[in-house]
Amino acid sequence: MAEAFVTGGEHPSCGICPSRRFPLGEFDVVERPSADCPFNPADGHRYTAAGVPVCVHPEKVGLPPGRYRTEGVPFTVELRLPDSPSQLDAYLYEVMHSAAPRVLELLIEQATQEIPQVFPEVDVLQALRRALN
C-alpha cells in the first residue's frame, strides 16, 4: 500500500481522515459535510455514493476542495501574492505553515518562479527562509 498523505500525530487532520489512510489523489476533499458524502456509522468515515473516501476539512489537510479520486482532478497549487512586498513575509508564512505534506514543495517551486516576476526587488531565497522559520 502507498504511504498515507498525512503522517504523524501533530498534523491537524482528524484521526479518521482518509488523508491518514490514502495517498494524495486517492480521496476527495469537499468544503464541509453534506448529504453527498454521508457518514458511515459502521466505520466512522465519509464516502461518496461511489464509495470514494472523503475529507470534509480542507483547511486541516491543507488541500483545496477537489474530486481528486472521483474525477481524477489533478492537484494544483495557486499562490495569490499580496499587492505589496511588505505583506509578502506574513503571506508566505501563513501559506507555507498551513500547507499539506508534499504540497510545500510545490508552493516553494511556484513562489521561486512568481515572486521575481511580481516583486523583482525581493530576494526570493531570503523571503522563503523567513517564511519557513
Short mmCIF file of N, CA, C and O in Angstrom, two decimals:
data_model
loop_
_atom_site.label_atom_id
_atom_site.label_comp_id
_atom_site.label_asym_id
_atom_site.label_seq_id
_atom_site.Cartn_x
_atom_site.Cartn_y
_atom_site.Cartn_z
N MET A 1 0.84 -1.17 0.00
CA MET A 1 0.00 0.00 0.00
C MET A 1 0.89 1.24 0.00
O MET A 1 1.91 1.30 0.66
N ALA A 2 0.48 2.27 -0.72
CA ALA A 2 1.23 3.52 -0.78
C ALA A 2 1.14 4.23 0.56
O ALA A 2 0.21 4.03 1.34
N GLU A 3 2.11 5.10 0.80
CA GLU A 3 2.15 5.85 2.06
C GLU A 3 0.99 6.84 2.14
O GLU A 3 0.63 7.50 1.16
N ALA A 4 0.40 6.97 3.31
CA ALA A 4 -0.71 7.91 3.51
C ALA A 4 -0.24 9.33 3.24
O ALA A 4 0.93 9.66 3.40
N PHE A 5 -1.17 10.17 2.83
CA PHE A 5 -0.87 11.56 2.53
C PHE A 5 -0.41 12.30 3.78
O PHE A 5 0.57 13.01 3.78
N VAL A 6 -1.12 12.15 4.89
CA VAL A 6 -0.78 12.79 6.15
C VAL A 6 -0.21 11.73 7.09
O VAL A 6 -0.78 10.66 7.24
N THR A 7 0.92 12.04 7.69
CA THR A 7 1.51 11.13 8.67
C THR A 7 1.86 11.92 9.92
O THR A 7 1.96 13.14 9.89
N GLY A 8 2.02 11.27 10.99
CA GLY A 8 2.42 11.93 12.24
C GLY A 8 1.23 12.40 13.04
O GLY A 8 0.17 12.69 12.51
N GLY A 9 1.42 12.50 14.34
CA GLY A 9 0.34 12.87 15.24
C GLY A 9 0.15 14.36 15.41
O GLY A 9 -0.85 14.79 15.95
N GLU A 10 1.08 15.19 14.95
CA GLU A 10 0.97 16.63 15.17
C GLU A 10 0.16 17.34 14.09
O GLU A 10 -0.14 18.51 14.22
N HIS A 11 -0.14 16.68 13.01
CA HIS A 11 -0.90 17.30 11.93
C HIS A 11 -2.35 17.49 12.36
O HIS A 11 -2.90 16.63 13.05
N PRO A 12 -2.99 18.62 11.98
CA PRO A 12 -4.35 18.89 12.47
C PRO A 12 -5.47 18.06 11.85
O PRO A 12 -6.62 18.24 12.21
N SER A 13 -5.15 17.17 10.93
CA SER A 13 -6.23 16.37 10.34
C SER A 13 -6.85 15.47 11.39
O SER A 13 -6.22 15.09 12.38
N CYS A 14 -8.10 15.13 11.17
CA CYS A 14 -8.83 14.26 12.10
C CYS A 14 -8.20 12.87 12.11
O CYS A 14 -7.64 12.42 11.11
N GLY A 15 -8.35 12.18 13.22
CA GLY A 15 -7.80 10.84 13.33
C GLY A 15 -8.39 9.85 12.35
O GLY A 15 -7.75 8.87 11.99
N ILE A 16 -9.62 10.10 11.90
CA ILE A 16 -10.28 9.19 10.96
C ILE A 16 -10.24 9.71 9.52
O ILE A 16 -10.87 9.15 8.64
N CYS A 17 -9.50 10.77 9.27
CA CYS A 17 -9.44 11.38 7.93
C CYS A 17 -8.85 10.41 6.91
O CYS A 17 -7.88 9.71 7.21
N PRO A 18 -9.42 10.36 5.71
CA PRO A 18 -8.84 9.49 4.68
C PRO A 18 -7.42 9.88 4.29
O PRO A 18 -6.68 9.06 3.76
N SER A 19 -7.03 11.12 4.60
CA SER A 19 -5.66 11.54 4.30
C SER A 19 -4.64 10.75 5.13
O SER A 19 -3.48 10.66 4.78
N ARG A 20 -5.11 10.16 6.24
CA ARG A 20 -4.23 9.34 7.08
C ARG A 20 -4.15 7.90 6.59
O ARG A 20 -3.33 7.13 7.06
N ARG A 21 -5.03 7.53 5.65
CA ARG A 21 -5.03 6.15 5.15
C ARG A 21 -4.62 6.03 3.69
O ARG A 21 -4.23 4.97 3.24
N PHE A 22 -4.77 7.13 2.93
CA PHE A 22 -4.55 7.07 1.49
C PHE A 22 -3.58 8.14 1.02
O PHE A 22 -3.49 9.22 1.60
N PRO A 23 -2.89 7.88 -0.10
CA PRO A 23 -2.01 8.91 -0.68
C PRO A 23 -2.83 9.98 -1.40
O PRO A 23 -4.02 9.79 -1.67
N LEU A 24 -2.19 11.10 -1.67
CA LEU A 24 -2.84 12.18 -2.40
C LEU A 24 -3.39 11.65 -3.72
O LEU A 24 -2.74 10.88 -4.41
N GLY A 25 -4.62 12.02 -4.02
CA GLY A 25 -5.27 11.57 -5.24
C GLY A 25 -6.16 10.37 -5.05
O GLY A 25 -6.92 10.00 -5.95
N GLU A 26 -6.10 9.74 -3.89
CA GLU A 26 -6.91 8.55 -3.63
C GLU A 26 -8.13 8.84 -2.77
O GLU A 26 -8.80 7.92 -2.32
N PHE A 27 -8.41 10.11 -2.53
CA PHE A 27 -9.60 10.51 -1.79
C PHE A 27 -10.03 11.89 -2.29
O PHE A 27 -9.24 12.61 -2.90
N ASP A 28 -11.27 12.23 -2.07
CA ASP A 28 -11.80 13.54 -2.44
C ASP A 28 -11.75 14.46 -1.23
O ASP A 28 -11.71 14.00 -0.08
N VAL A 29 -11.78 15.76 -1.49
CA VAL A 29 -11.83 16.77 -0.44
C VAL A 29 -12.99 17.70 -0.76
O VAL A 29 -13.06 18.23 -1.86
N VAL A 30 -13.90 17.87 0.19
CA VAL A 30 -15.03 18.78 -0.01
C VAL A 30 -15.00 19.85 1.08
O VAL A 30 -14.34 19.70 2.10
N GLU A 31 -15.73 20.94 0.85
CA GLU A 31 -15.69 22.08 1.77
C GLU A 31 -16.22 21.77 3.16
O GLU A 31 -15.74 22.31 4.15
N ARG A 32 -17.25 20.95 3.24
CA ARG A 32 -17.86 20.64 4.54
C ARG A 32 -18.72 19.38 4.40
O ARG A 32 -19.04 18.96 3.29
N PRO A 33 -19.13 18.80 5.51
CA PRO A 33 -20.01 17.63 5.43
C PRO A 33 -21.31 17.98 4.70
O PRO A 33 -21.82 19.08 4.80
N SER A 34 -21.80 17.00 3.95
CA SER A 34 -23.07 17.18 3.24
C SER A 34 -23.68 15.82 2.96
O SER A 34 -23.06 14.78 3.18
N ALA A 35 -24.89 15.86 2.43
CA ALA A 35 -25.59 14.62 2.07
C ALA A 35 -24.89 13.90 0.92
O ALA A 35 -25.10 12.70 0.71
N ASP A 36 -24.04 14.61 0.17
CA ASP A 36 -23.31 13.99 -0.94
C ASP A 36 -22.22 13.04 -0.46
O ASP A 36 -21.74 12.22 -1.23
N CYS A 37 -21.82 13.19 0.78
CA CYS A 37 -20.78 12.31 1.35
C CYS A 37 -21.19 11.94 2.77
O CYS A 37 -20.63 12.44 3.74
N PRO A 38 -22.17 11.07 2.89
CA PRO A 38 -22.70 10.73 4.21
C PRO A 38 -21.71 9.98 5.10
O PRO A 38 -20.83 9.28 4.62
N PHE A 39 -21.92 10.15 6.37
CA PHE A 39 -21.15 9.46 7.40
C PHE A 39 -21.58 8.01 7.44
O PHE A 39 -22.77 7.70 7.43
N ASN A 40 -20.63 7.11 7.48
CA ASN A 40 -20.92 5.68 7.57
C ASN A 40 -20.67 5.24 9.01
O ASN A 40 -19.53 5.13 9.43
N PRO A 41 -21.74 4.99 9.78
CA PRO A 41 -21.54 4.64 11.19
C PRO A 41 -20.82 3.31 11.38
O PRO A 41 -20.26 3.07 12.45
N ALA A 42 -20.78 2.48 10.37
CA ALA A 42 -20.10 1.19 10.51
C ALA A 42 -18.59 1.35 10.69
O ALA A 42 -17.97 0.59 11.43
N ASP A 43 -17.99 2.35 10.01
CA ASP A 43 -16.54 2.51 10.14
C ASP A 43 -16.12 3.94 10.51
O ASP A 43 -14.93 4.20 10.69
N GLY A 44 -17.07 4.86 10.61
CA GLY A 44 -16.76 6.22 11.03
C GLY A 44 -16.21 7.14 9.96
O GLY A 44 -15.76 8.24 10.26
N HIS A 45 -16.26 6.71 8.71
CA HIS A 45 -15.73 7.51 7.61
C HIS A 45 -16.87 8.05 6.75
O HIS A 45 -18.01 7.60 6.85
N ARG A 46 -16.53 8.98 5.87
CA ARG A 46 -17.48 9.52 4.90
C ARG A 46 -17.07 9.05 3.51
O ARG A 46 -15.89 8.95 3.21
N TYR A 47 -18.10 8.79 2.69
CA TYR A 47 -17.85 8.29 1.34
C TYR A 47 -18.81 8.95 0.36
O TYR A 47 -19.92 9.33 0.73
N THR A 48 -18.39 9.01 -0.90
CA THR A 48 -19.30 9.42 -1.96
C THR A 48 -20.22 8.24 -2.26
O THR A 48 -20.01 7.14 -1.75
N ALA A 49 -21.22 8.46 -3.10
CA ALA A 49 -22.13 7.37 -3.50
C ALA A 49 -21.36 6.24 -4.18
O ALA A 49 -21.77 5.08 -4.11
N ALA A 50 -20.24 6.57 -4.80
CA ALA A 50 -19.43 5.56 -5.49
C ALA A 50 -18.44 4.88 -4.55
O ALA A 50 -17.66 4.02 -4.98
N GLY A 51 -18.44 5.24 -3.26
CA GLY A 51 -17.56 4.60 -2.30
C GLY A 51 -16.19 5.22 -2.16
O GLY A 51 -15.29 4.64 -1.56
N VAL A 52 -16.01 6.42 -2.70
CA VAL A 52 -14.73 7.11 -2.59
C VAL A 52 -14.63 7.79 -1.23
O VAL A 52 -15.55 8.51 -0.83
N PRO A 53 -13.54 7.59 -0.49
CA PRO A 53 -13.38 8.25 0.81
C PRO A 53 -13.32 9.77 0.63
O PRO A 53 -12.78 10.27 -0.36
N VAL A 54 -13.86 10.49 1.63
CA VAL A 54 -13.95 11.94 1.53
C VAL A 54 -13.45 12.61 2.81
O VAL A 54 -13.85 12.23 3.91
N CYS A 55 -12.62 13.62 2.63
CA CYS A 55 -12.21 14.50 3.72
C CYS A 55 -13.13 15.72 3.67
O CYS A 55 -13.36 16.28 2.59
N VAL A 56 -13.64 16.15 4.81
CA VAL A 56 -14.57 17.29 4.84
C VAL A 56 -13.96 18.51 5.54
O VAL A 56 -14.68 19.46 5.87
N HIS A 57 -12.66 18.51 5.74
CA HIS A 57 -11.98 19.64 6.38
C HIS A 57 -10.76 20.04 5.55
O HIS A 57 -9.61 19.76 5.94
N PRO A 58 -10.96 20.71 4.43
CA PRO A 58 -9.81 21.08 3.58
C PRO A 58 -8.77 21.92 4.31
O PRO A 58 -7.57 21.78 4.07
N GLU A 59 -9.22 22.78 5.22
CA GLU A 59 -8.28 23.63 5.95
C GLU A 59 -7.37 22.83 6.86
O GLU A 59 -6.24 23.24 7.15
N LYS A 60 -7.83 21.67 7.31
CA LYS A 60 -7.00 20.84 8.20
C LYS A 60 -5.95 20.04 7.43
O LYS A 60 -4.87 19.78 7.96
N VAL A 61 -6.27 19.63 6.22
CA VAL A 61 -5.30 18.85 5.44
C VAL A 61 -4.50 19.71 4.47
O VAL A 61 -3.59 19.23 3.82
N GLY A 62 -4.86 20.99 4.37
CA GLY A 62 -4.11 21.91 3.53
C GLY A 62 -4.31 21.69 2.05
O GLY A 62 -3.44 22.01 1.24
N LEU A 63 -5.46 21.15 1.68
CA LEU A 63 -5.78 20.92 0.27
C LEU A 63 -7.03 21.69 -0.12
O LEU A 63 -7.98 21.75 0.67
N PRO A 64 -7.06 22.24 -1.31
CA PRO A 64 -8.31 22.86 -1.75
C PRO A 64 -9.34 21.77 -2.05
O PRO A 64 -8.96 20.63 -2.40
N PRO A 65 -10.63 22.07 -1.90
CA PRO A 65 -11.64 21.07 -2.25
C PRO A 65 -11.45 20.60 -3.70
O PRO A 65 -11.10 21.40 -4.57
N GLY A 66 -11.63 19.33 -3.91
CA GLY A 66 -11.49 18.77 -5.25
C GLY A 66 -11.91 17.32 -5.28
O GLY A 66 -11.79 16.60 -4.29
N ARG A 67 -12.38 16.90 -6.41
CA ARG A 67 -12.77 15.50 -6.63
C ARG A 67 -11.56 14.74 -7.19
O ARG A 67 -11.56 14.26 -8.32
N TYR A 68 -10.54 14.65 -6.38
CA TYR A 68 -9.26 14.10 -6.81
C TYR A 68 -9.37 12.65 -7.26
O TYR A 68 -8.82 12.27 -8.28
N ARG A 69 -10.08 11.85 -6.51
CA ARG A 69 -10.26 10.44 -6.86
C ARG A 69 -11.45 10.25 -7.80
O ARG A 69 -11.34 9.56 -8.81
N THR A 70 -12.58 10.86 -7.46
CA THR A 70 -13.81 10.66 -8.24
C THR A 70 -13.65 11.07 -9.69
O THR A 70 -14.04 10.34 -10.59
N GLU A 71 -13.08 12.25 -9.91
CA GLU A 71 -12.99 12.78 -11.27
C GLU A 71 -11.55 12.85 -11.79
O GLU A 71 -11.33 13.33 -12.90
N GLY A 72 -10.61 12.40 -10.99
CA GLY A 72 -9.21 12.45 -11.41
C GLY A 72 -8.69 13.88 -11.54
O GLY A 72 -7.79 14.15 -12.33
N VAL A 73 -9.27 14.79 -10.75
CA VAL A 73 -8.84 16.18 -10.79
C VAL A 73 -7.38 16.26 -10.36
O VAL A 73 -7.02 15.78 -9.29
N PRO A 74 -6.53 16.85 -11.20
CA PRO A 74 -5.13 16.97 -10.80
C PRO A 74 -4.97 18.01 -9.71
O PRO A 74 -5.71 19.00 -9.67
N PHE A 75 -4.05 17.77 -8.82
CA PHE A 75 -3.82 18.71 -7.74
C PHE A 75 -2.97 19.86 -8.26
O PHE A 75 -1.96 19.66 -8.91
N THR A 76 -3.41 21.08 -7.99
CA THR A 76 -2.65 22.27 -8.36
C THR A 76 -2.54 23.19 -7.16
O THR A 76 -3.38 23.16 -6.26
N VAL A 77 -1.51 23.99 -7.17
CA VAL A 77 -1.29 24.96 -6.12
C VAL A 77 -1.31 26.34 -6.77
O VAL A 77 -0.72 26.53 -7.82
N GLU A 78 -2.00 27.26 -6.15
CA GLU A 78 -2.05 28.60 -6.70
C GLU A 78 -1.74 29.63 -5.62
O GLU A 78 -2.52 29.82 -4.69
N LEU A 79 -0.58 30.24 -5.74
CA LEU A 79 -0.24 31.33 -4.84
C LEU A 79 -1.00 32.58 -5.28
O LEU A 79 -1.18 32.80 -6.47
N ARG A 80 -1.43 33.34 -4.32
CA ARG A 80 -2.06 34.64 -4.61
C ARG A 80 -1.24 35.68 -3.87
O ARG A 80 -1.56 36.05 -2.74
N LEU A 81 -0.19 36.11 -4.51
CA LEU A 81 0.74 37.03 -3.88
C LEU A 81 0.04 38.32 -3.50
O LEU A 81 -0.85 38.79 -4.21
N PRO A 82 0.45 38.93 -2.38
CA PRO A 82 -0.17 40.18 -1.94
C PRO A 82 0.18 41.33 -2.89
O PRO A 82 1.04 41.20 -3.76
N ASP A 83 -0.46 42.46 -2.67
CA ASP A 83 -0.24 43.63 -3.51
C ASP A 83 1.08 44.32 -3.23
O ASP A 83 1.61 45.02 -4.08
N SER A 84 1.60 44.15 -2.03
CA SER A 84 2.80 44.87 -1.61
C SER A 84 3.86 43.90 -1.10
O SER A 84 3.54 42.94 -0.41
N PRO A 85 5.14 44.18 -1.40
CA PRO A 85 6.19 43.31 -0.86
C PRO A 85 6.26 43.36 0.67
O PRO A 85 6.74 42.42 1.29
N SER A 86 5.73 44.42 1.28
CA SER A 86 5.74 44.49 2.75
C SER A 86 4.81 43.44 3.37
O SER A 86 4.95 43.12 4.54
N GLN A 87 3.87 42.92 2.60
CA GLN A 87 2.94 41.90 3.09
C GLN A 87 3.39 40.48 2.74
O GLN A 87 2.77 39.51 3.16
N LEU A 88 4.46 40.38 1.98
CA LEU A 88 4.90 39.09 1.46
C LEU A 88 5.31 38.11 2.55
O LEU A 88 4.90 36.95 2.52
N ASP A 89 6.10 38.56 3.53
CA ASP A 89 6.57 37.63 4.57
C ASP A 89 5.41 37.01 5.34
O ASP A 89 5.38 35.79 5.55
N ALA A 90 4.46 37.82 5.76
CA ALA A 90 3.32 37.30 6.52
C ALA A 90 2.49 36.34 5.65
O ALA A 90 2.05 35.29 6.13
N TYR A 91 2.30 36.70 4.39
CA TYR A 91 1.52 35.85 3.49
C TYR A 91 2.22 34.50 3.30
O TYR A 91 1.60 33.44 3.43
N LEU A 92 3.51 34.54 2.97
CA LEU A 92 4.24 33.29 2.75
C LEU A 92 4.28 32.42 4.00
O LEU A 92 4.15 31.20 3.91
N TYR A 93 4.45 33.05 5.16
CA TYR A 93 4.46 32.29 6.40
C TYR A 93 3.16 31.53 6.57
O TYR A 93 3.15 30.33 6.84
N GLU A 94 2.04 32.21 6.40
CA GLU A 94 0.72 31.59 6.55
C GLU A 94 0.52 30.46 5.55
O GLU A 94 0.08 29.36 5.90
N VAL A 95 0.86 30.70 4.29
CA VAL A 95 0.67 29.69 3.24
C VAL A 95 1.57 28.49 3.47
O VAL A 95 1.12 27.34 3.37
N MET A 96 2.82 28.73 3.77
CA MET A 96 3.77 27.62 3.93
C MET A 96 3.47 26.79 5.17
O MET A 96 3.59 25.57 5.15
N HIS A 97 3.07 27.44 6.26
CA HIS A 97 2.83 26.70 7.50
C HIS A 97 1.48 26.00 7.53
O HIS A 97 1.25 25.14 8.37
N SER A 98 0.58 26.34 6.62
CA SER A 98 -0.70 25.62 6.56
C SER A 98 -0.72 24.63 5.40
O SER A 98 -1.73 24.00 5.15
N ALA A 99 0.40 24.48 4.72
CA ALA A 99 0.47 23.58 3.56
C ALA A 99 0.45 22.12 4.01
O ALA A 99 1.02 21.76 5.03
N ALA A 100 -0.19 21.34 3.22
CA ALA A 100 -0.23 19.90 3.47
C ALA A 100 1.12 19.27 3.12
O ALA A 100 1.89 19.83 2.36
N PRO A 101 1.38 18.09 3.69
CA PRO A 101 2.59 17.38 3.31
C PRO A 101 2.65 17.20 1.80
O PRO A 101 1.64 17.06 1.14
N ARG A 102 3.80 17.29 1.23
CA ARG A 102 4.07 17.19 -0.21
C ARG A 102 3.62 18.42 -1.00
O ARG A 102 4.02 18.60 -2.12
N VAL A 103 2.77 19.25 -0.44
CA VAL A 103 2.31 20.45 -1.13
C VAL A 103 3.34 21.56 -0.95
O VAL A 103 3.50 22.41 -1.82
N LEU A 104 4.05 21.52 0.14
CA LEU A 104 5.03 22.55 0.43
C LEU A 104 6.05 22.68 -0.69
O LEU A 104 6.42 23.78 -1.11
N GLU A 105 6.51 21.57 -1.21
CA GLU A 105 7.47 21.57 -2.31
C GLU A 105 6.90 22.30 -3.53
O GLU A 105 7.59 23.10 -4.17
N LEU A 106 5.64 22.05 -3.84
CA LEU A 106 5.00 22.73 -4.97
C LEU A 106 4.88 24.24 -4.73
O LEU A 106 5.09 25.04 -5.64
N LEU A 107 4.57 24.62 -3.50
CA LEU A 107 4.46 26.04 -3.16
C LEU A 107 5.80 26.74 -3.28
O LEU A 107 5.88 27.86 -3.80
N ILE A 108 6.84 26.11 -2.80
CA ILE A 108 8.18 26.70 -2.88
C ILE A 108 8.58 26.88 -4.34
O ILE A 108 9.11 27.92 -4.74
N GLU A 109 8.32 25.87 -5.14
CA GLU A 109 8.64 25.95 -6.57
C GLU A 109 7.89 27.10 -7.24
O GLU A 109 8.48 27.89 -7.99
N GLN A 110 6.61 27.21 -6.95
CA GLN A 110 5.80 28.27 -7.55
C GLN A 110 6.25 29.64 -7.05
O GLN A 110 6.36 30.59 -7.83
N ALA A 111 6.54 29.77 -5.76
CA ALA A 111 6.99 31.05 -5.20
C ALA A 111 8.31 31.47 -5.84
O ALA A 111 8.52 32.64 -6.15
N THR A 112 9.20 30.51 -6.04
CA THR A 112 10.50 30.79 -6.65
C THR A 112 10.34 31.37 -8.06
O THR A 112 11.12 32.22 -8.48
N GLN A 113 9.33 30.93 -8.77
CA GLN A 113 9.09 31.42 -10.12
C GLN A 113 8.31 32.74 -10.14
O GLN A 113 8.61 33.63 -10.93
N GLU A 114 7.31 32.87 -9.27
CA GLU A 114 6.41 34.01 -9.34
C GLU A 114 6.88 35.27 -8.62
O GLU A 114 6.62 36.38 -9.08
N ILE A 115 7.54 35.12 -7.49
CA ILE A 115 7.94 36.30 -6.71
C ILE A 115 8.83 37.24 -7.52
O ILE A 115 8.59 38.45 -7.54
N PRO A 116 9.85 36.73 -8.24
CA PRO A 116 10.68 37.66 -9.01
C PRO A 116 9.90 38.40 -10.12
O PRO A 116 10.27 39.52 -10.48
N GLN A 117 8.86 37.80 -10.62
CA GLN A 117 8.06 38.46 -11.66
C GLN A 117 7.21 39.58 -11.08
O GLN A 117 7.03 40.62 -11.70
N VAL A 118 6.68 39.37 -9.87
CA VAL A 118 5.80 40.35 -9.24
C VAL A 118 6.60 41.38 -8.44
O VAL A 118 6.28 42.57 -8.45
N PHE A 119 7.62 40.90 -7.73
CA PHE A 119 8.44 41.77 -6.88
C PHE A 119 9.92 41.57 -7.22
O PHE A 119 10.64 40.87 -6.50
N PRO A 120 10.40 42.15 -8.31
CA PRO A 120 11.79 41.92 -8.72
C PRO A 120 12.83 42.36 -7.69
O PRO A 120 13.95 41.86 -7.67
N GLU A 121 12.44 43.27 -6.80
CA GLU A 121 13.37 43.77 -5.79
C GLU A 121 13.53 42.83 -4.59
O GLU A 121 14.42 43.01 -3.76
N VAL A 122 12.69 41.79 -4.49
CA VAL A 122 12.71 40.88 -3.35
C VAL A 122 13.68 39.73 -3.59
O VAL A 122 13.69 39.12 -4.65
N ASP A 123 14.49 39.43 -2.58
CA ASP A 123 15.36 38.27 -2.61
C ASP A 123 14.50 37.06 -2.24
O ASP A 123 14.11 36.89 -1.07
N VAL A 124 14.19 36.25 -3.21
CA VAL A 124 13.26 35.12 -3.02
C VAL A 124 13.78 34.15 -1.97
O VAL A 124 13.02 33.70 -1.12
N LEU A 125 15.04 33.83 -2.02
CA LEU A 125 15.59 32.87 -1.07
C LEU A 125 15.44 33.38 0.36
O LEU A 125 15.03 32.63 1.25
N GLN A 126 15.72 34.63 0.60
CA GLN A 126 15.57 35.21 1.93
C GLN A 126 14.10 35.22 2.37
O GLN A 126 13.79 34.92 3.52
N ALA A 127 13.20 35.57 1.45
CA ALA A 127 11.77 35.60 1.78
C ALA A 127 11.28 34.21 2.16
O ALA A 127 10.54 34.03 3.13
N LEU A 128 11.73 33.19 1.42
CA LEU A 128 11.32 31.82 1.73
C LEU A 128 11.93 31.35 3.06
O LEU A 128 11.27 30.65 3.83
N ARG A 129 13.15 31.74 3.32
CA ARG A 129 13.78 31.37 4.61
C ARG A 129 12.99 31.97 5.78
O ARG A 129 12.75 31.30 6.79
N ARG A 130 12.62 33.24 5.65
CA ARG A 130 11.84 33.86 6.73
C ARG A 130 10.49 33.17 6.88
O ARG A 130 10.02 32.96 8.00
N ALA A 131 9.88 32.82 5.78
CA ALA A 131 8.56 32.17 5.82
C ALA A 131 8.62 30.79 6.46
O ALA A 131 7.67 30.37 7.13
N LEU A 132 9.68 30.10 6.27
CA LEU A 132 9.78 28.72 6.74
C LEU A 132 10.35 28.61 8.15
O LEU A 132 10.41 27.51 8.70
N ASN A 133 10.72 29.71 8.75
CA ASN A 133 11.23 29.69 10.12
C ASN A 133 10.13 29.93 11.11
O ASN A 133 9.09 30.36 10.90
#
